[in-house]
Amino acid sequence: MNAPNLNTQQHAETGKHTGKAMRRMEDTRFLTGRGRYVGDITLPRQLYAHFVRSPHAHARILKVSTEAALAVSGVKGVYCANDLQGTRDVPPNWVLPGSQVKGRPALAREIVRHVGECVAVVLAESPEAAADAGVLVDVAYDPLPTVFSASDALQDGAHKVHGDLPDNLATTFKTGNGGYDEALEKADREIAFNLRNQRLVPFPIEGRAVNADFDPATERLTFYTAHQIPHMLRRMLAGALGFPEHKLRVISPDVGGGFGPKMHFYPEELTLARLSCLLKRPVKWTERRSENVAATTHGRDHEMEVRVAVQKDGKVLGLKLDSKANVGAYLSSMGTGVPTINVALFALGVYAIPHSDVTITCAYTNTTPVDAYRGAGRPEAAYMIERVMDRVALELGLDPAETRKRNFVQPDQMPYAQPTGTTLDTGEYAMTLDLALKNAGYEGLRKEQEEARKKGRYLGIGFSNYTETCGMGNGFILQFVGFDRGGYESAVVRVHPDGRATVLSGSHSHGQGHVTTFAQIAADELGIAPEQIEVLQGDTDMIPFGIGTFNSRSVPVGGSAVKVAAGRVAAKMRRIAAHLLQCEPDNVLIEEGIFKAADGNGTVTIERVAHAAWTGHDIPYELGIGLEETEFFHPQSMSSPYGAHIALVEVDPETGEVELKRYIAVDDCGVIINPLLARGQVHGGLAQGIGQALYEDAGFDAQGRPALEPSIPRFDMLPRFETDHTVTPTPTNPLGAKGLGEAGAIGAPPAIVNAAIDALWGLGVRTLDMPLTPERVLTSIRNAANKETEA
Amino acid sequence: MIPAAFDYARPATLEEAASLLSQEGGAALLAGGQSLITELKQRRASPRAVIDLNAITELSAIEHGPDGVRIGAMVRQAELLRDATVQKRLPLLCETGAAAGDPMIRRLGTLAGALCEAEPGGDWVAAALALDAEVEIYGKDGTRRMSAADFVTGVKPAGGLKGEIVTAVHLPYQKEDSRSTYRKVKHNAVGWSIASAAISLEPGEGGACRKVRIAVSGAPSHPQRLPSLESALTGGPYEAGRIQTAIEEALQGLTFRGDHYASAGYRRTRLGILLSRTLQELLAA
Ligand SMILES: Cc1cc2nc3c(=O)[nH]c(=O)nc-3n(C[C@H](O)[C@H](O)[C@H](O)COP(=O)(O)OP(=O)(O)OC[C@H]3O[C@@H](n4cnc5c(N)ncnc54)[C@H](O)[C@@H]3O)c2cc1C
């Protein structure tokens, strides 16, 4: 596929290296088996952990018998909650004001509340001994009544997940400017339906992994963990442990995928850190897949009722959303924030809808805690509003693209404050949609659909014009919504005496390729090749306090920090070079490590400049020593990437099977740093979005146990993606970049479900729930047929 | 995932393997390990000993005869699919193999192991049934042969093996003029079949089939032939209504299995559609 076409008035300002489809410099290492993950790190005197977990969704612990386990040779001990006295529960870090907070206990006390909850941990001299002993720990349980869905949990008389919370309610959040009833009075019609955003298991290839190493000599704790946000984890871990933060070092080496769940703080982490401090030995644990599906956080899980008041011409006058969100048995790190703020604020998508009433109710249930997963709330919002748009079009007999255009926020309205609370910074939605229509050959597709229908084949076309906000920033706003984090990112740029550079970044790649993109950004500023630059992340002793990688924020915020810091180093190099060249700094050009005076008089190499900087030779005293700058880039506000996606499906009405035939994605993430990696992000996101639409759910059985093998799509289950970009740079950061990591996962589900409904609308199917398993689709077709015969 | 401790032996001869197998306490035979290793790691099986068959060279031969082939128990699935004569004379087996697992699994997995494992959603088993395979079994009383249909009955261990070792699988070649195919509806999570059929038709007089063999997998409790459908289709005429009725009758006698992705009811429906579409296609050819 072609490089992105930059078909916008405001052309992206890209440099010599940024904007180029450079291959990832880290791939040689990864592809030749030289990645270094937490599981690869084994320390002297290493102990190994095996967690004993609850097979029950809700039960009282009667007795934990450890004799048989302790008899296994090599076992150091078996530990339960009362061995961890003084350890706090793992607290959530994003708590919407007014929430009822139940953190995750390090090890369960008396009661277990979801399958997979940690009850005890075995430590042994070998992983084999730990595993052998683990199965011998005998826990007697008295099962208690369970509740699994948010709507059940919120019913009167529902079983209580926490004894002291009579209504299972975690929080309720309301937003919008109100007035839905007035809108309804003016409207020609009301359209109402229910939606389910099913629970998903995030499933990174590398599970979680920890090696906690307390050194009694230095009284320092070095904590290796597969994580997305090492500094934040240090803060949270220090707090829960009561450990001095300056003596706690978190190292996150290579991380094999995260998708959100590796940005949380977990009971296992707290337990192992505590035990390492107690035993003064390193303790290692690598998660098994069965643990990953049951104890690592899940995503989504909303049950929604939506109503819209519409005019005949498709204009939406008001929207009312009532969603019940399942937070699981305890609040994980982003607790009540993701299901409320991250959903409700985006409920109106890219549309100017005059009136809105949004209510989200979060309930505790006997399930694995739910937290951020690629998209984190925005997929739920986009799914709802984009399903609404196609539904409105189908009900009114309008074209769904045209219906959207009648509702879009217009470019001259930017920045546009949605009454739900988010601000859309930039966006030319019609332009982006038009490009998608063109790439799809939309008119031809509609004809093809009509022809196929005559032959008894059911093609469907679905749309999605998602938006989101990325580049989480501004501490003030985060404080306002109860998110106890900063919104900045750190970078250090250091040019060494030999003219090569190191970039330290508080972002943390878990597969995104920062080693390459951040080097491209720094290279353009410093006037050297990306290969001359090493990007280092993931060690809190080495890197200034950072916020980490999530919310598609690494390029817009972390990348901007690199750009600003590198820019300052470059300015200083120019001043030194100007001195050496005896000209004005403004007159100095840098290219490939050579400084030139603009008028062509002489050159000086970067080595010479760097040598002068680090020795103080040859330069005026006032210029100071060194070529190193630190930037904490703190954006004023966030950016709003968006896109127009079109899916073409064919449904077999006899089997219910949905074939995704084409997927056309046009994304606008502002300026693109590396088109190749951008495409990779789009592809990965789409795969997960398509997984949600067609295949995946947590697959709980009647006992509340998630399926061991979730249906994640493999590449032979995906079509060739037709991707493209428009570029409307954001003014919220110096790169003009908006973030792209979650786009595909946000955009794909509604496009695909809309397409399937479009295919079956003529058969009387009005709605379908994800995942579109053949069985579910077939049942809907049959139910629609039965209704027709009854009518 | 760490298995429970076990003893490990790697005998070089069949006799040695059999004598190890007859010792006290359960032992498991290891062929390609594509099923067994998972069982061990998830601790669904905890045998006292694992007896590795990989060093027994006499089990690794593919021997072609005039009417069929003898496939040694340790012949890898990938090797089998690469064999030119197998490709020519057993197209149904090759078509099935391409749909079973993935290249890494086939690189180690064996046909004999797949038959011993006799997974309800197994592809190889369906092909072996439709091809009238025979399993060659070595025990202390010598060697015996058992038809695949008797070997795979849904009861474990397959063939009721007691201290015995499968040494080979015998497959008669397909008739030159036979029409066959393997069709599979995949379980999205695991790639196993939720409904599949291995079908072989031998044309007779006037377009009617002389011999029909149909084995199904994935949907029913275990892979099996559908004798009533086979006899209904032996001899024409092949009008749609009659085929449909015969399929329905054949499915009536089966017990179906399901999971959260595809229920027993759906699998039954899907198998019916699969059979009807595939038979129409083959009979029209
Ligand atoms: C991820 C995955 C996906 C798969 N997908 C498919 C699929 O889509 N379709 C499909 O058909 N199969 C599939 N398989 C299964 C695979 O084909 C079988 O696991 C494999 O063929 C079994 O053969 P093996 O040589 O690996 O047997 P092993 O795992 O070594 O043994 C299997 C069992 O048979 C016994 N056994 C093996 N050899 C002998 C012998 N000579 N005598 C007596 N007992 C013996 C063993 O003791 C064990 O109980 C899949 C496997 C995996 C891991």
mmCIF file of C-alpha atoms and ligand atoms in Angstrom, chain B residues 28-38 53 59 73 77 99-102 105 108-114 116-117 121-125 161 164-167 184 190-193, ligand 1:
data_model
loop_
_atom_site.group_PDB
_atom_site.id
_atom_site.type_symbol
_atom_site.label_atom_id
_atom_site.label_comp_id
_atom_site.label_asym_id
_atom_site.label_seq_id
_atom_site.Cartn_x
_atom_site.Cartn_y
_atom_site.Cartn_z
ATOM 1 C CA ALA B 28 2.533 -42.242 28.467
ATOM 2 C CA LEU B 29 3.976 -42.652 25.005
ATOM 3 C CA LEU B 30 5.382 -39.530 23.434
ATOM 4 C CA ALA B 31 5.166 -39.170 19.663
ATOM 5 C CA GLY B 32 5.085 -35.606 18.286
ATOM 6 C CA GLY B 33 3.963 -34.307 21.655
ATOM 7 C CA GLN B 34 1.482 -31.862 20.140
ATOM 8 C CA SER B 35 -1.291 -33.189 22.338
ATOM 9 C CA LEU B 36 0.611 -34.876 25.128
ATOM 10 C CA ILE B 37 2.886 -31.989 26.109
ATOM 11 C CA THR B 38 -0.109 -29.699 26.588
ATOM 12 C CA LEU B 53 9.128 -43.031 20.723
ATOM 13 C CA LEU B 59 8.566 -46.431 13.173
ATOM 14 C CA ALA B 73 3.702 -44.314 13.670
ATOM 15 C CA GLN B 77 2.298 -35.186 9.347
ATOM 16 C CA ALA B 99 -6.657 -27.912 7.266
ATOM 17 C CA ALA B 100 -5.342 -29.607 10.411
ATOM 18 C CA GLY B 101 -3.395 -27.426 12.814
ATOM 19 C CA ASP B 102 -0.619 -25.297 11.370
ATOM 20 C CA ILE B 105 2.162 -28.569 14.601
ATOM 21 C CA LEU B 108 6.123 -32.569 14.775
ATOM 22 C CA GLY B 109 2.695 -34.156 14.986
ATOM 23 C CA THR B 110 2.060 -37.678 13.698
ATOM 24 C CA LEU B 111 -0.964 -39.299 12.102
ATOM 25 C CA ALA B 112 -0.809 -42.197 14.568
ATOM 26 C CA GLY B 113 -0.672 -39.758 17.495
ATOM 27 C CA ALA B 114 -3.702 -37.917 16.171
ATOM 28 C CA CYS B 116 -4.603 -42.208 19.443
ATOM 29 C CA GLU B 117 -5.604 -38.805 20.758
ATOM 30 C CA GLY B 121 -12.751 -32.065 16.585
ATOM 31 C CA GLY B 122 -9.878 -33.938 14.958
ATOM 32 C CA ASP B 123 -9.443 -33.604 11.230
ATOM 33 C CA TRP B 124 -7.029 -36.486 10.717
ATOM 34 C CA VAL B 125 -9.416 -38.855 12.405
ATOM 35 C CA LEU B 161 -4.895 -50.018 24.191
ATOM 36 C CA GLU B 164 0.350 -51.609 23.525
ATOM 37 C CA ILE B 165 1.941 -49.396 20.914
ATOM 38 C CA VAL B 166 0.543 -48.300 17.587
ATOM 39 C CA THR B 167 3.208 -49.079 15.030
ATOM 40 C CA LYS B 184 -14.144 -27.770 7.713
ATOM 41 C CA VAL B 190 -8.610 -22.829 18.592
ATOM 42 C CA GLY B 191 -8.742 -23.687 14.900
ATOM 43 C CA TRP B 192 -10.244 -27.092 15.543
ATOM 44 C CA SER B 193 -13.353 -28.081 13.683
HETATM 45 C C1 LIG C 1 -2.421 -25.666 18.811
HETATM 46 C C2 LIG C 1 -2.851 -26.974 18.222
HETATM 47 C C3 LIG C 1 -3.825 -26.977 17.233
HETATM 48 C C4 LIG C 1 -4.213 -28.165 16.658
HETATM 49 N N1 LIG C 1 -5.162 -28.143 15.687
HETATM 50 C C5 LIG C 1 -5.552 -29.290 15.124
HETATM 51 C C6 LIG C 1 -6.533 -29.311 14.111
HETATM 52 O O1 LIG C 1 -7.009 -28.282 13.669
HETATM 53 N N2 LIG C 1 -6.927 -30.506 13.620
HETATM 54 C C7 LIG C 1 -6.384 -31.675 14.061
HETATM 55 O O2 LIG C 1 -6.772 -32.718 13.582
HETATM 56 N N3 LIG C 1 -5.449 -31.693 15.015
HETATM 57 C C8 LIG C 1 -5.022 -30.531 15.537
HETATM 58 N N4 LIG C 1 -4.069 -30.539 16.507
HETATM 59 C C9 LIG C 1 -3.670 -31.815 17.073
HETATM 60 C C10 LIG C 1 -2.533 -32.443 16.413
HETATM 61 O O3 LIG C 1 -2.823 -32.835 15.108
HETATM 62 C C11 LIG C 1 -2.305 -33.627 17.307
HETATM 63 O O4 LIG C 1 -1.912 -33.109 18.533
HETATM 64 C C12 LIG C 1 -1.233 -34.457 16.855
HETATM 65 O O5 LIG C 1 -1.494 -34.878 15.606
HETATM 66 C C13 LIG C 1 -1.089 -35.642 17.790
HETATM 67 O O6 LIG C 1 0.052 -36.313 17.331
HETATM 68 P P1 LIG C 1 1.387 -36.276 18.136
HETATM 69 O O7 LIG C 1 2.337 -37.072 17.350
HETATM 70 O O8 LIG C 1 1.768 -34.913 18.430
HETATM 71 O O9 LIG C 1 0.922 -37.059 19.449
HETATM 72 P P2 LIG C 1 1.362 -36.924 20.948
HETATM 73 O O10 LIG C 1 0.932 -35.627 21.490
HETATM 74 O O11 LIG C 1 2.766 -37.290 21.129
HETATM 75 O O12 LIG C 1 0.472 -38.065 21.542
HETATM 76 C C14 LIG C 1 -0.926 -37.965 21.588
HETATM 77 C C15 LIG C 1 -1.517 -39.137 22.367
HETATM 78 O O13 LIG C 1 -1.391 -40.339 21.650
HETATM 79 C C16 LIG C 1 -0.583 -41.279 22.335
HETATM 80 N N5 LIG C 1 0.278 -41.878 21.337
HETATM 81 C C17 LIG C 1 1.063 -41.223 20.462
HETATM 82 N N6 LIG C 1 1.684 -42.085 19.652
HETATM 83 C C18 LIG C 1 1.295 -43.310 20.033
HETATM 84 C C19 LIG C 1 1.589 -44.625 19.571
HETATM 85 N N7 LIG C 1 2.425 -44.843 18.544
HETATM 86 N N8 LIG C 1 0.999 -45.670 20.178
HETATM 87 C C20 LIG C 1 0.143 -45.477 21.212
HETATM 88 N N9 LIG C 1 -0.166 -44.269 21.693
HETATM 89 C C21 LIG C 1 0.396 -43.204 21.106
HETATM 90 C C22 LIG C 1 0.168 -40.472 23.353
HETATM 91 O O14 LIG C 1 0.511 -41.245 24.456
HETATM 92 C C23 LIG C 1 -0.818 -39.385 23.697
HETATM 93 O O15 LIG C 1 -1.745 -39.871 24.606
HETATM 94 C C24 LIG C 1 -3.638 -29.380 17.093
HETATM 95 C C25 LIG C 1 -2.657 -29.368 18.081
HETATM 96 C C26 LIG C 1 -2.254 -28.181 18.645
HETATM 97 C C27 LIG C 1 -1.172 -28.177 19.673
#
